[in-house]
Every structure is written in structure tokens, then in C-alpha cells.
Amino acid sequence: MRIFLAAIVFVGVAVLLLGVNIFFFKRPFPDGEISTNKNMQRLGIKCARQEELEMLAKSKEKKTCSGNYSDACLSCGLYQKHD
């Protein structure tokens, strides 16, 4: 029981210390959303959805595959078999 109470106190102190700027100084919580965080955009970091949309747009432009692809992959209609 003593270990459980010590763990609860330890977690409580850790949460309080990690949240000092937010709880006491009313600073905003750091923005972790990639689409709205200016620093991440400046560094060229993109979210997975945006990268997939860019890759899909590029693949629709060229519409050819190179390499060994199965018939199931080629049946999507985006690509034509490149011999």
C-alpha cells in the first residue's frame, strides 16, 4: 500500500511540474498539429495525409509503372503496364 501511495504522489508531482507554465503562467499549450504549426511547416515537415495526396497527384500525372508489379496492383486503373 505504501508503494501505491508513493507512486500516486510521484505521478502527481510530475504532472504538476510538467504543467507549471500552463497552470500558473497561463501560457498556451504547445501546438502539435502539423497543419497549423508554423515551425514544422518552416522545417518542411508534412503530415502523412498531405504527403499521400502529393504522391497521388504525381502518380496520376505520369500514369506508368516501372518494375515488377502484380496484376492486382495494376488493376487499380491509375497505372499502365510499362514494358
mmCIF file of C-alpha atoms in Angstrom:
data_model
loop_
_atom_site.group_PDB
_atom_site.id
_atom_site.type_symbol
_atom_site.label_atom_id
_atom_site.label_comp_id
_atom_site.label_asym_id
_atom_site.label_seq_id
_atom_site.Cartn_x
_atom_site.Cartn_y
_atom_site.Cartn_z
ATOM 1 C CA MET A 1 0.000 0.000 0.000
ATOM 2 C CA ARG A 2 2.875 2.366 0.766
ATOM 3 C CA ILE A 3 4.344 1.814 -2.716
ATOM 4 C CA PHE A 4 0.975 2.572 -4.328
ATOM 5 C CA LEU A 5 0.624 5.855 -2.397
ATOM 6 C CA ALA A 6 4.216 6.798 -3.205
ATOM 7 C CA ALA A 7 3.549 6.149 -6.893
ATOM 8 C CA ILE A 8 0.399 8.320 -6.800
ATOM 9 C CA VAL A 9 2.305 11.165 -5.112
ATOM 10 C CA PHE A 10 5.189 10.826 -7.570
ATOM 11 C CA VAL A 11 2.862 10.962 -10.601
ATOM 12 C CA GLY A 12 1.010 13.948 -9.133
ATOM 13 C CA VAL A 13 4.235 15.885 -8.566
ATOM 14 C CA ALA A 14 5.458 15.025 -12.070
ATOM 15 C CA VAL A 15 2.209 16.284 -13.654
ATOM 16 C CA LEU A 16 2.346 19.458 -11.578
ATOM 17 C CA LEU A 17 5.978 20.166 -12.519
ATOM 18 C CA LEU A 18 5.406 19.429 -16.205
ATOM 19 C CA GLY A 19 2.412 21.761 -16.266
ATOM 20 C CA VAL A 20 3.895 24.752 -14.396
ATOM 21 C CA ASN A 21 3.882 27.032 -17.464
ATOM 22 C CA ILE A 22 0.345 26.065 -18.395
ATOM 23 C CA PHE A 23 -1.211 26.052 -14.914
ATOM 24 C CA PHE A 24 0.448 29.075 -13.329
ATOM 25 C CA PHE A 25 1.624 31.358 -16.140
ATOM 26 C CA LYS A 26 -1.360 30.765 -18.470
ATOM 27 C CA ARG A 27 0.889 30.170 -21.466
ATOM 28 C CA PRO A 28 -0.802 28.331 -24.331
ATOM 29 C CA PHE A 29 -0.298 24.620 -24.743
ATOM 30 C CA PRO A 30 2.289 23.892 -27.476
ATOM 31 C CA ASP A 31 0.701 23.347 -30.889
ATOM 32 C CA GLY A 32 1.447 19.834 -32.092
ATOM 33 C CA GLU A 33 -0.800 19.910 -35.157
ATOM 34 C CA ILE A 34 1.435 19.824 -38.227
ATOM 35 C CA SER A 35 -1.001 21.670 -40.479
ATOM 36 C CA THR A 36 -1.129 24.736 -38.179
ATOM 37 C CA ASN A 37 2.350 24.758 -36.607
ATOM 38 C CA LYS A 38 4.474 27.370 -38.413
ATOM 39 C CA ASN A 39 7.801 25.971 -37.162
ATOM 40 C CA MET A 40 7.054 22.493 -38.517
ATOM 41 C CA GLN A 41 5.990 23.985 -41.851
ATOM 42 C CA ARG A 42 9.183 26.051 -41.970
ATOM 43 C CA LEU A 43 11.245 22.895 -41.434
ATOM 44 C CA GLY A 44 9.419 21.153 -44.269
ATOM 45 C CA ILE A 45 7.650 18.620 -42.056
ATOM 46 C CA LYS A 46 4.372 17.453 -43.585
ATOM 47 C CA CYS A 47 1.605 15.261 -42.275
ATOM 48 C CA ALA A 48 1.117 11.814 -43.772
ATOM 49 C CA ARG A 49 -2.166 12.824 -45.409
ATOM 50 C CA GLN A 50 -0.567 15.752 -47.235
ATOM 51 C CA GLU A 51 2.360 13.584 -48.407
ATOM 52 C CA GLU A 52 -0.018 10.917 -49.699
ATOM 53 C CA LEU A 53 -2.063 13.488 -51.617
ATOM 54 C CA GLU A 54 1.110 14.896 -53.199
ATOM 55 C CA MET A 55 2.316 11.409 -54.165
ATOM 56 C CA LEU A 56 -1.104 10.544 -55.600
ATOM 57 C CA ALA A 57 -1.111 13.726 -57.679
ATOM 58 C CA LYS A 58 2.366 12.915 -59.034
ATOM 59 C CA SER A 59 1.391 9.332 -59.830
ATOM 60 C CA LYS A 60 -1.733 10.457 -61.688
ATOM 61 C CA GLU A 61 0.418 12.771 -63.825
ATOM 62 C CA LYS A 62 2.767 10.068 -65.128
ATOM 63 C CA LYS A 63 0.368 7.048 -65.106
ATOM 64 C CA THR A 64 3.083 4.463 -65.712
ATOM 65 C CA CYS A 65 4.702 1.836 -63.530
ATOM 66 C CA SER A 66 8.210 0.565 -63.727
ATOM 67 C CA GLY A 67 9.343 -2.596 -62.042
ATOM 68 C CA ASN A 68 7.627 -5.857 -61.259
ATOM 69 C CA TYR A 69 4.039 -5.275 -60.177
ATOM 70 C CA SER A 70 1.346 -7.860 -59.701
ATOM 71 C CA ASP A 71 -1.853 -7.836 -61.734
ATOM 72 C CA ALA A 72 -3.757 -6.818 -58.603
ATOM 73 C CA CYS A 73 -1.633 -3.684 -58.290
ATOM 74 C CA LEU A 74 -2.044 -2.808 -61.937
ATOM 75 C CA SER A 75 -5.813 -3.298 -61.886
ATOM 76 C CA CYS A 76 -6.392 -0.069 -59.935
ATOM 77 C CA GLY A 77 -6.618 1.872 -63.197
ATOM 78 C CA LEU A 78 -4.067 4.514 -62.298
ATOM 79 C CA TYR A 79 -1.181 2.808 -63.988
ATOM 80 C CA GLN A 80 -0.465 1.243 -67.337
ATOM 81 C CA LYS A 81 1.933 -1.637 -67.677
ATOM 82 C CA HIS A 82 5.337 -0.369 -68.750
ATOM 83 C CA ASP A 83 7.403 -2.985 -70.645
#
